[in-house]
XYZ file of C-alpha atoms in Angstrom:
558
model
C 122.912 112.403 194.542
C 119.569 113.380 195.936
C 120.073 115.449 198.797
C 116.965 116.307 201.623
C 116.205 119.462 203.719
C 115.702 118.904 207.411
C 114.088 121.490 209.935
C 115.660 120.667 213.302
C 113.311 123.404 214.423
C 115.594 125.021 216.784
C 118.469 128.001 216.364
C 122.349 127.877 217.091
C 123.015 130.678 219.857
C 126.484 130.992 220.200
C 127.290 133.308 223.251
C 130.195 133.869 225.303
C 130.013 130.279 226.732
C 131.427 127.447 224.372
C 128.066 125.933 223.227
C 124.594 127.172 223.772
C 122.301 126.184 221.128
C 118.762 125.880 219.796
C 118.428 124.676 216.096
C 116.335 126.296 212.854
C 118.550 125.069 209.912
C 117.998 123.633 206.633
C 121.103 121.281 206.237
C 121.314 119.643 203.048
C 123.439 116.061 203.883
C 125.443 114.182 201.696
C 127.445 111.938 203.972
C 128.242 113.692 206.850
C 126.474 113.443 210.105
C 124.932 116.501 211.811
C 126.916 116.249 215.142
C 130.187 117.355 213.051
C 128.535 120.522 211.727
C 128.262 122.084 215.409
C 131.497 124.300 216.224
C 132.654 125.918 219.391
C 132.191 129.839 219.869
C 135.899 129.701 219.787
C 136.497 128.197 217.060
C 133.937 130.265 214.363
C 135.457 133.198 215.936
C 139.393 131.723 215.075
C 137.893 131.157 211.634
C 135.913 134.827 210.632
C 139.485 136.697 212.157
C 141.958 134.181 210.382
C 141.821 136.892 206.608
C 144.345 134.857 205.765
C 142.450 131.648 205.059
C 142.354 129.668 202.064
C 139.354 127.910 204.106
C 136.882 130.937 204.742
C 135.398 133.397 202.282
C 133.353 136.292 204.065
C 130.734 138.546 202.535
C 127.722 141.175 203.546
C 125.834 140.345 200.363
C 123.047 138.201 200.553
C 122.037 138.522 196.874
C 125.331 137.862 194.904
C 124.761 134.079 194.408
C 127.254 133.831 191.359
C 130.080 134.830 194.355
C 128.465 132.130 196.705
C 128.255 129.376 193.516
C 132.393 130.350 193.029
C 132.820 129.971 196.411
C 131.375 126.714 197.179
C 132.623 125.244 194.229
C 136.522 126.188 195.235
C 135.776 124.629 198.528
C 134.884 121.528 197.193
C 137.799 121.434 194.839
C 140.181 121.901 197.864
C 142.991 122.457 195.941
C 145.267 122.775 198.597
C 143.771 118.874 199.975
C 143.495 120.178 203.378
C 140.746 117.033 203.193
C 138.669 119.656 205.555
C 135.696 121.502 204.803
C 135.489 125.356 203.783
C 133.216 128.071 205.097
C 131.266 130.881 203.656
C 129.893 133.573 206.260
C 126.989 135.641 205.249
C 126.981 139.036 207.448
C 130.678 139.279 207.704
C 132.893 141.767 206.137
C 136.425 141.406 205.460
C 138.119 141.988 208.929
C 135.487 139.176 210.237
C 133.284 141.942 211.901
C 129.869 140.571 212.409
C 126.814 142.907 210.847
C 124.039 141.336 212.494
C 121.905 140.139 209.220
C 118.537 139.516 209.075
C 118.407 135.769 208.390
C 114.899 134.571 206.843
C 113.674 130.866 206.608
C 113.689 132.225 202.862
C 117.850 133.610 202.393
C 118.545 129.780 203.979
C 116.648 128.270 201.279
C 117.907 130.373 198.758
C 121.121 129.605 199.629
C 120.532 125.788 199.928
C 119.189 125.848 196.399
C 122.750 126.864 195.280
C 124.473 123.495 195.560
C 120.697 122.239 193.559
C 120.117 124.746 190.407
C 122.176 122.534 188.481
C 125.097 125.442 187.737
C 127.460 123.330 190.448
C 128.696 119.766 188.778
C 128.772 117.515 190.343
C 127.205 118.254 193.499
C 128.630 119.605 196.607
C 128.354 118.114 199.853
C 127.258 121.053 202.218
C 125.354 122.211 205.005
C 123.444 125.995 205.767
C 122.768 127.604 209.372
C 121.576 129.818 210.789
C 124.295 131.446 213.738
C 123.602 133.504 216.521
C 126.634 135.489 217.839
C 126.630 137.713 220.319
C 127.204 140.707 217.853
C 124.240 139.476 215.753
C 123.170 136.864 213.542
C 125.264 135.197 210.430
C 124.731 132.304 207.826
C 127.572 129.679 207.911
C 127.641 127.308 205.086
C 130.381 124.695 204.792
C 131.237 122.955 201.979
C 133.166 119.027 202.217
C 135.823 118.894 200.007
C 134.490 116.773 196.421
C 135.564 113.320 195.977
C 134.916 113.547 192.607
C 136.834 116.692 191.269
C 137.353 118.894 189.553
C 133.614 120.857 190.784
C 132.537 123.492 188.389
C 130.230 126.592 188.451
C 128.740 127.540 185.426
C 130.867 125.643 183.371
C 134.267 127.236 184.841
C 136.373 125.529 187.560
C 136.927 127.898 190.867
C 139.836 126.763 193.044
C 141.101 129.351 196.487
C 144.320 131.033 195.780
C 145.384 131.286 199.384
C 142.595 133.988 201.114
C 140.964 134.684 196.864
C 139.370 132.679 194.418
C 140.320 132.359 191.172
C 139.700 130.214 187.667
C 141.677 127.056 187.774
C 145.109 127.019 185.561
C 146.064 124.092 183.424
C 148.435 122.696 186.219
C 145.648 123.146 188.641
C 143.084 121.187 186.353
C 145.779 118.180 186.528
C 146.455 118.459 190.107
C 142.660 118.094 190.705
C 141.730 115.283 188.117
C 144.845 113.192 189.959
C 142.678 113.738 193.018
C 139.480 112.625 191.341
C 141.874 109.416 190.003
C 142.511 108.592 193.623
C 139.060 108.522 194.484
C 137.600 106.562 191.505
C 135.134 104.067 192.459
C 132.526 104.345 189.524
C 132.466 102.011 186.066
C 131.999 105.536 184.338
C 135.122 107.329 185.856
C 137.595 104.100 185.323
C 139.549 104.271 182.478
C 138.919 101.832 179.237
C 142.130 100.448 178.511
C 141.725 99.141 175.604
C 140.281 102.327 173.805
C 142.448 105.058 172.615
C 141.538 108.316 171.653
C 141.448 107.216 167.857
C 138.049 105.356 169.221
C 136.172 108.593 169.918
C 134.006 110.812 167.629
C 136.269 113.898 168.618
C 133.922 116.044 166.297
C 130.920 115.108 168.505
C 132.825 116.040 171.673
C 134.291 119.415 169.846
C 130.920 120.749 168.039
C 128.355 119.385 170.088
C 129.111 118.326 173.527
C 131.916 121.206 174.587
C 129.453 124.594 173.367
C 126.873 122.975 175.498
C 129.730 122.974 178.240
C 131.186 125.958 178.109
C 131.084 129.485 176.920
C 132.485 130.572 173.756
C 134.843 133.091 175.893
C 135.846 129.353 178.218
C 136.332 127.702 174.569
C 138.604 130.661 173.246
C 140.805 130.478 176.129
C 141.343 127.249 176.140
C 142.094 127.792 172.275
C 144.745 130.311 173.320
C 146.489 128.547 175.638
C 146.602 125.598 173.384
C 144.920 122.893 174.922
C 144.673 119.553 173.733
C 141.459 117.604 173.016
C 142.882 115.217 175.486
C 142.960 117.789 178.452
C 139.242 119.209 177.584
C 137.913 115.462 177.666
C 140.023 115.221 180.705
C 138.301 118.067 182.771
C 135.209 116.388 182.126
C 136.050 112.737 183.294
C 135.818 111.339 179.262
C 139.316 110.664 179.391
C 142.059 109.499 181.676
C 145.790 111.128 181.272
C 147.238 108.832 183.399
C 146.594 105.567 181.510
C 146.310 107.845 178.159
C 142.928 106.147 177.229
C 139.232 107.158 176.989
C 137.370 106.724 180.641
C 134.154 104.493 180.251
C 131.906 107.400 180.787
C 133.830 108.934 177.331
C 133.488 105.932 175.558
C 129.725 106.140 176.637
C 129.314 109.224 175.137
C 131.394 109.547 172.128
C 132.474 105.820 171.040
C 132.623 105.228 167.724
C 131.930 101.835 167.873
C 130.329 101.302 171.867
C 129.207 97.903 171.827
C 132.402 97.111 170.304
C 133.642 98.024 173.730
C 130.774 98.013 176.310
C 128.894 95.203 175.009
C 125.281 95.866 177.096
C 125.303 99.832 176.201
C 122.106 99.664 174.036
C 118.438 99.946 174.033
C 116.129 97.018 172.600
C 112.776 98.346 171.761
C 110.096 95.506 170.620
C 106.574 96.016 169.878
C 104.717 93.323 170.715
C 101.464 91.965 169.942
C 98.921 91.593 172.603
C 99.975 91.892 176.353
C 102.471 89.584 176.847
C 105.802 88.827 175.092
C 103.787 85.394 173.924
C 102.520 87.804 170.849
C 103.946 88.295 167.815
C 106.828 90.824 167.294
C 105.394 94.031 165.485
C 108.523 95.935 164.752
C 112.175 95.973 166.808
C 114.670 98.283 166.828
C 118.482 98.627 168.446
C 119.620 102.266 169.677
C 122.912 101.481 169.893
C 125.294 104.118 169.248
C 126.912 106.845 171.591
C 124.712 108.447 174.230
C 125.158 111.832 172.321
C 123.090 110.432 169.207
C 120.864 107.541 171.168
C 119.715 110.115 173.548
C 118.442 112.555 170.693
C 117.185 109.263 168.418
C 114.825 108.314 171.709
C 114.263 111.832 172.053
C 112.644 112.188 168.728
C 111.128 108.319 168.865
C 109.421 108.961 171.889
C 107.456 111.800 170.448
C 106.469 111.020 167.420
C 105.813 107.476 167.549
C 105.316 105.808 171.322
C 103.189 108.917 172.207
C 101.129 108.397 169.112
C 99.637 112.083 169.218
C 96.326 112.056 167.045
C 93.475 114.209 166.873
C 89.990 113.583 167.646
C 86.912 115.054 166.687
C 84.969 115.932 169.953
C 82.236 118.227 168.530
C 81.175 119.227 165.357
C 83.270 121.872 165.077
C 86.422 120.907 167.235
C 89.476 118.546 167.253
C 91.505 117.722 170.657
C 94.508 116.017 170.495
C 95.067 112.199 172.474
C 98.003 110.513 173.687
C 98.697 107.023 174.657
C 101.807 108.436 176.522
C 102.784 111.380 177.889
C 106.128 112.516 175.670
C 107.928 113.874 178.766
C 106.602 111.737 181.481
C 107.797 108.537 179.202
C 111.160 110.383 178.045
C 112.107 110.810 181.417
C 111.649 107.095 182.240
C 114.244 106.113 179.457
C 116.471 108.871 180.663
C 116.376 107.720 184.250
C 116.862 104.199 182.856
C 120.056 104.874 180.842
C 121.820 106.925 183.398
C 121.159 104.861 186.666
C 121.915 101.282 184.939
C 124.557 99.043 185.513
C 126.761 99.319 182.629
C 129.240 96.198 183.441
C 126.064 94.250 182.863
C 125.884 92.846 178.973
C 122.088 92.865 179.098
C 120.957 96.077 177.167
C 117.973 98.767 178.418
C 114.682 96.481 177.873
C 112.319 98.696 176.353
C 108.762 96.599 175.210
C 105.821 97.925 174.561
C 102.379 96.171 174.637
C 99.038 96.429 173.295
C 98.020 97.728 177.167
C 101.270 99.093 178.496
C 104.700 99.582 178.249
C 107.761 97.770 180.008
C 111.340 99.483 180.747
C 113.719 97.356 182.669
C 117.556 98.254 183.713
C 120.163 96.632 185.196
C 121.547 97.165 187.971
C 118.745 98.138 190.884
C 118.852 100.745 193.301
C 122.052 102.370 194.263
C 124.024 103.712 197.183
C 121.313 105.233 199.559
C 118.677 104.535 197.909
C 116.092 101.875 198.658
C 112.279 99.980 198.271
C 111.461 102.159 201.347
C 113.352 105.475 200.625
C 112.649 105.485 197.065
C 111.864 108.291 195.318
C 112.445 110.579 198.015
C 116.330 109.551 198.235
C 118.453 109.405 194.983
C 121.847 108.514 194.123
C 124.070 108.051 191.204
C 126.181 104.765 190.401
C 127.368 106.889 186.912
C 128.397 110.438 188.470
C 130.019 111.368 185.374
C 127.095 110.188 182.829
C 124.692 112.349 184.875
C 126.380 114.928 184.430
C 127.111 114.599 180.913
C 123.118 114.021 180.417
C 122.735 117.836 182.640
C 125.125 119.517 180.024
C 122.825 117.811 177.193
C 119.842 118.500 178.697
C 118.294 115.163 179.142
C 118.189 114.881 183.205
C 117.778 118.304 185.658
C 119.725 116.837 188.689
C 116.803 118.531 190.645
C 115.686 115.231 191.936
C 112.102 115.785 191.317
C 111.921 114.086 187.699
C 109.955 110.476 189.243
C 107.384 113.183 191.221
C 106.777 115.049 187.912
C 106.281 112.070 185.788
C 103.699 110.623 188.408
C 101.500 113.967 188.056
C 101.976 113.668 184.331
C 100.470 110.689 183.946
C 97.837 110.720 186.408
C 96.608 113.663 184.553
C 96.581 111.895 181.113
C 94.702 109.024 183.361
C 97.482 106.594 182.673
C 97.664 106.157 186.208
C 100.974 106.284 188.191
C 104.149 104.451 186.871
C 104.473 100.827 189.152
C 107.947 100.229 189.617
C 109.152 96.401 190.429
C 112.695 95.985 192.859
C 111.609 92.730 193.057
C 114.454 91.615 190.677
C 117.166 92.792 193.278
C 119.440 93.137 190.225
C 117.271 95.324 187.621
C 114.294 97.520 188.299
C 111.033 97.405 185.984
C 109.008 99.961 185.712
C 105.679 99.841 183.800
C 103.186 102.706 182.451
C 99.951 102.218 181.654
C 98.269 103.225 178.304
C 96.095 105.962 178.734
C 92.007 105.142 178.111
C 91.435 108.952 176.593
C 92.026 108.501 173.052
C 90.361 105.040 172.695
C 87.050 106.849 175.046
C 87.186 109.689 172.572
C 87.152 107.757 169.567
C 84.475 105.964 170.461
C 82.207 108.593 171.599
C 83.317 110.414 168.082
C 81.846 107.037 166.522
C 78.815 107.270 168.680
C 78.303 110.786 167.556
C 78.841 110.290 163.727
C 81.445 112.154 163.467
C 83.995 109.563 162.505
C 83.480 105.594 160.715
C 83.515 102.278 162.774
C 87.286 102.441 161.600
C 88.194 105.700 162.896
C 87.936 107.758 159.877
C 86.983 111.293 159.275
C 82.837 110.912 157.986
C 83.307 112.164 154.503
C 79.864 111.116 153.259
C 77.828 113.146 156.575
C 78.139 116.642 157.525
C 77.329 117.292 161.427
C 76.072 120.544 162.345
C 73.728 122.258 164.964
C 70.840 123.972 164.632
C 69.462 126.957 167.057
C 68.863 124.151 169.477
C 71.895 122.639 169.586
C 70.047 119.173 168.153
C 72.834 117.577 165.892
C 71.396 117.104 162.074
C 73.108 114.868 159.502
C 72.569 114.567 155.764
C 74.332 113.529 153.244
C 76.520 115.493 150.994
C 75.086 116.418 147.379
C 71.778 114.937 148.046
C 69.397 115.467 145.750
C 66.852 116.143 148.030
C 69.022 118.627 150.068
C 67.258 121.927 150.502
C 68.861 125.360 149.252
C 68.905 126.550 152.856
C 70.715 123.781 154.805
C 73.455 124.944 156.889
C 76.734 125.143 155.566
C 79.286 122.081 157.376
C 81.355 123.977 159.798
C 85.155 123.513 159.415
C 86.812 121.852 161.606
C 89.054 123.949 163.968
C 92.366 122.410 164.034
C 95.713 123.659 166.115
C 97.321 125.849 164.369
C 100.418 124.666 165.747
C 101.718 121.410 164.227
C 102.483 119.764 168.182
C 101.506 121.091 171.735
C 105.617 121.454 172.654
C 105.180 124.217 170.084
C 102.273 125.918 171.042
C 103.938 126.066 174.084
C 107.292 127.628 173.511
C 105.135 130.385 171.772
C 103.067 131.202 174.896
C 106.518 131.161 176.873
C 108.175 133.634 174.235
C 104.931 135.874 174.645
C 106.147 136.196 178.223
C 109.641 136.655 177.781
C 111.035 138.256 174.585
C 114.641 137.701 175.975
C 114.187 134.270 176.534
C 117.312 131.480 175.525
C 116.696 128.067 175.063
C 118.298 126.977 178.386
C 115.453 129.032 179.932
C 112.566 127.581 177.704
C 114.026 124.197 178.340
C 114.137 124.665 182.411
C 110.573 125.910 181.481
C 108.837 123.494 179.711
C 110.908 120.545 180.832
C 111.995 119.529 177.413
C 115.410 118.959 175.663
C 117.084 121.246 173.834
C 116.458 119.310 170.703
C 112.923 119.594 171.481
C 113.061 123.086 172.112
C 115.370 123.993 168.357
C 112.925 122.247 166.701
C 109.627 124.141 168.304
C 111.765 127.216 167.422
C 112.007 126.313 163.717
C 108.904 125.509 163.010
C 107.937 128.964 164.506
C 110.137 130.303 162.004
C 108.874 128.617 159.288
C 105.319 129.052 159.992
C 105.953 132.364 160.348
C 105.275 133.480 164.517
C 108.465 134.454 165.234
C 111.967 136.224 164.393
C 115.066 136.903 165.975
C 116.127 140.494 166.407
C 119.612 142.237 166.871
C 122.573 139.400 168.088
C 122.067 135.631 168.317
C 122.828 136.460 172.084
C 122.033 139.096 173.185
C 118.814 140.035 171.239
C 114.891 140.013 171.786
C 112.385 137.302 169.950
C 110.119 139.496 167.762
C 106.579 137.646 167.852
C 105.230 138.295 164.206
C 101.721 136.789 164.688
């Protein structure tokens, strides 16, 4: 859900009277409105002496945000289902003594950003002020209890233990997927009752969804205490114990067989001729199997064959490589497509590409909040559960920024910005532009004699310079030639075989303890993307990896 920061430009002064108050907050909504924030003097003051709360946490630090994450995410579970919200106090210690902290425009942020990093899934509803009592300033953040849990932090779910927090139990794990049962309203989360757990690609979910989940400590414990496959899909929403069946957002990812059951969960890519679907059909494809293969096969399509990467020569001496379109910019498009589309439609994800441009169309339209007028600024999610499997694959950032970043991307590569069409009230189009560089390039290369009317390297002309930087051509092997002709310059081509990899080299130059979930963050790439960058380092011979898989440093060999 996209959530926005508002600056009510005054400050809460709690005194000895019940309610004094000037605003400077940044409250991040979700649903609830801003008059049911405000408390009473008396009734903060019931909650920072009450040590016996399951409903207030209280801390001095300002700094320890994995204790704040844990926090918030155990208020949002709301084990107990008190249905009310939880508090965390900044500049309180233990016996609810107030320490007077220095609270900065910059510590609210910071702890805004919490609910935002992308370590709490899914996301809490919860506000951050700024309170003035009359012992000194605190931060107050409450947290709405999750309609969709169980909430974790950092892959571990965090429930309150009367007045501590601990690491939810198996029981507790049940207790809090019956609540999320209660409160299912999503395609994703309902269950598929004609699928059974014979249906799923169990090896997908074990070796490469869960180690993207969780730690390997989080995987041996649940190895320990003997946990089925069943209750690991369960914690995630991909299955439902209740109806003993695969949800739709685990059929979605792990499926076997997806159309067989969700008929529309495909992508049609056609290449067509010209610059209208009147043309001939080029070349078609169906990426139609589960969302843990399709979203690595459009991944890989994307950049290697719709960005059609080529260099150019642009001086005698120099290649610079083209695209059509942008690899992430047009990635994120698709990704945005598959996780925001209605998925009881039995359309698939229209993906066409054109001589000029290229078409993606969804079904399903905006969602929830979001609208023509609001959009991109406010987001929501009709598939909870598939955005947050997509986070744990690395495919979407939940940062709400991704339609802002692919706008700059493109206008930079001159494709101009990305037109999207609600026109349809039941799909949304969304067109990019082909970029003009490459074709402007090639051209002026032909101009310049560097490359044939057909776009091929001059093998019959060398181009060179001379001390006046006039260009001279003549052919090669002439008789004529004279003995002290310059010698044809060699072209200077990337050593890297693809930018992506040029880049993860620059970003390991800067960090030697970098992991992929950093270079991905980083460079706004997949993790795919990022495994492969990091082989063909190794191969070519730039890089090594010393001491532990883990725990050691990237030793840069070039």
């Amino acid at each position: 859900m996209y959530h926005r920061a508002y600056n009510f430009g005054f400050n809460i002064n709690y005194t000895s009277k019940p309610v004094t108050f000037w605003f400077s907050a940044y409250l991040y909504v979700e649903k609830a409105l801003f008059l049911q924030t405000i408390m009473t003097t008396e009734e903060i003051r019931a909650l920072l002496n009450d040590i016996e709360s399951d409903r207030v946490e209280r801390t001095i630090s300002t700094t320890n945000t994995d204790k704040f994450g844990q926090a918030i995410c155990a208020f949002a579970n709301d084990l107990p289902d008190h249905r009310l919200p939880g508090y965390l106090f900044l500049g309180v210690k233990d016996d609810g003594t107030v320490t007077d902290l220095n609270v900065t425009d910059e510590l609210l942020k910071n702890i805004a950003a919490i609910r935002t990093d992308g370590n709490i899934q899914p996301q809490p509803s919860m506000t951050v002020e700024k309170v003035s009592m009359d012992e000194g300033d605190i931060v107050m953040v409450r947290v709405e209890p999750s309609v969709f849990p169980p909430v974790r932090y950092k892959g571990r779910i965090w429930i309150r233990i009367g007045p501590r927090k601990g690491v939810a139990n198996e029981d507790d794990e049940s207790i809090l997927m019956e609540k999320r049962r209660t409160n299912v309203t999503s395609f994703d989360a309902s269950p598929c009752i004609n699928a059974t757990i014979d249906d799923l690609d169990l090896q997908k979910f074990k070796h490469y969804y869960l180690p993207k989940a969780m730690t390997d400590d989080e995987i041996e414990e649940d190895r320990k205490e003997g946990r089925t496959v069943k209750e690991q899909m369960a914690s995630f929403g991909f299955f439902d114990t209740k109806y003993d069946c695969p949800t739709n957002a685990g059929m979605l990812f792990f499926a076997k067989n997806l159309r067989r059951f969700i008929p529309g969960a495909y992508i049609q890519y056609v290449r067509f001729a010209g610059k209208d679907r009147a043309g001939d059909i080029m070349t078609e494809h169906e990426f139609k199997s589960n969302l843990c293969t399709t979203l690595e096969e459009l991944d890989t399509f994307v950049e290697t064959t719709i960005a059609n990467r080529r260099p150019i020569p642009v001086s005698p001496t120099r290649e610079d490589p083209f695209v059509d379109y942008p690899y992430w910019a047009t990635r994120e498009l698709l990704m945005n497509a598959i996780c925001h589309r209605d998925y009881t439609s039995n359309g698939p994800i229209q993906f066409y590409q054109y001589d000029d441009r290229i078409e993606i169309m969804n079904h399903g339209g905006l969602y929830g909040k979001a609208n023509e007028q609001n959009f991109p600024k406010v987001n929501d999610y009709r598939n909870i559960i598939v955005a947050e499997g997509m986070k744990v694959l690395g495919f979407v950032n939940r940062h709400s920024r991704g339609v802002q970043r692919v706008q700059r991307e493109l206008m930079a590569n001159e494709n101009g910005e990305a037109e999207y069409d609600f026109s349809y009230q039941t799909a949304v189009m969304v067109k990019e532009m082909k970029s003009p560089l490459g074709e402007r390039a090639l051209q002026e290369a032909i101009a310049r004699g560097f490359v044939t009317e057909n776009g091929e390297k001059r093998s019959d002309l060398t181009i060179s310079e001379d001390k006046n930087g006039h260009k001279n051509g003549h052919k090669n092997g002439h008789e004529g030639d004279r003995k002290t002709s310059q010698k044809t310059p060699k072209m200077k081509v990337s050593k890297f075989p693809a930018p992506i990899v040029e880049q993860v080299y620059k970003s390991l130059r800067l960090n030697r303890k970098a992991k992929y979930s950093w270079l991905q963050d980083n460079l706004g790439v997949s993790e795919a993307t990022i495994k492969r960058a990091i082989s063909d380092l190794k191969e070519l011979g730039y890089i090594n990896k010393e001491h532990s898989k883990i725990k050691g440093e990237w030793q840069l060999l070039k």
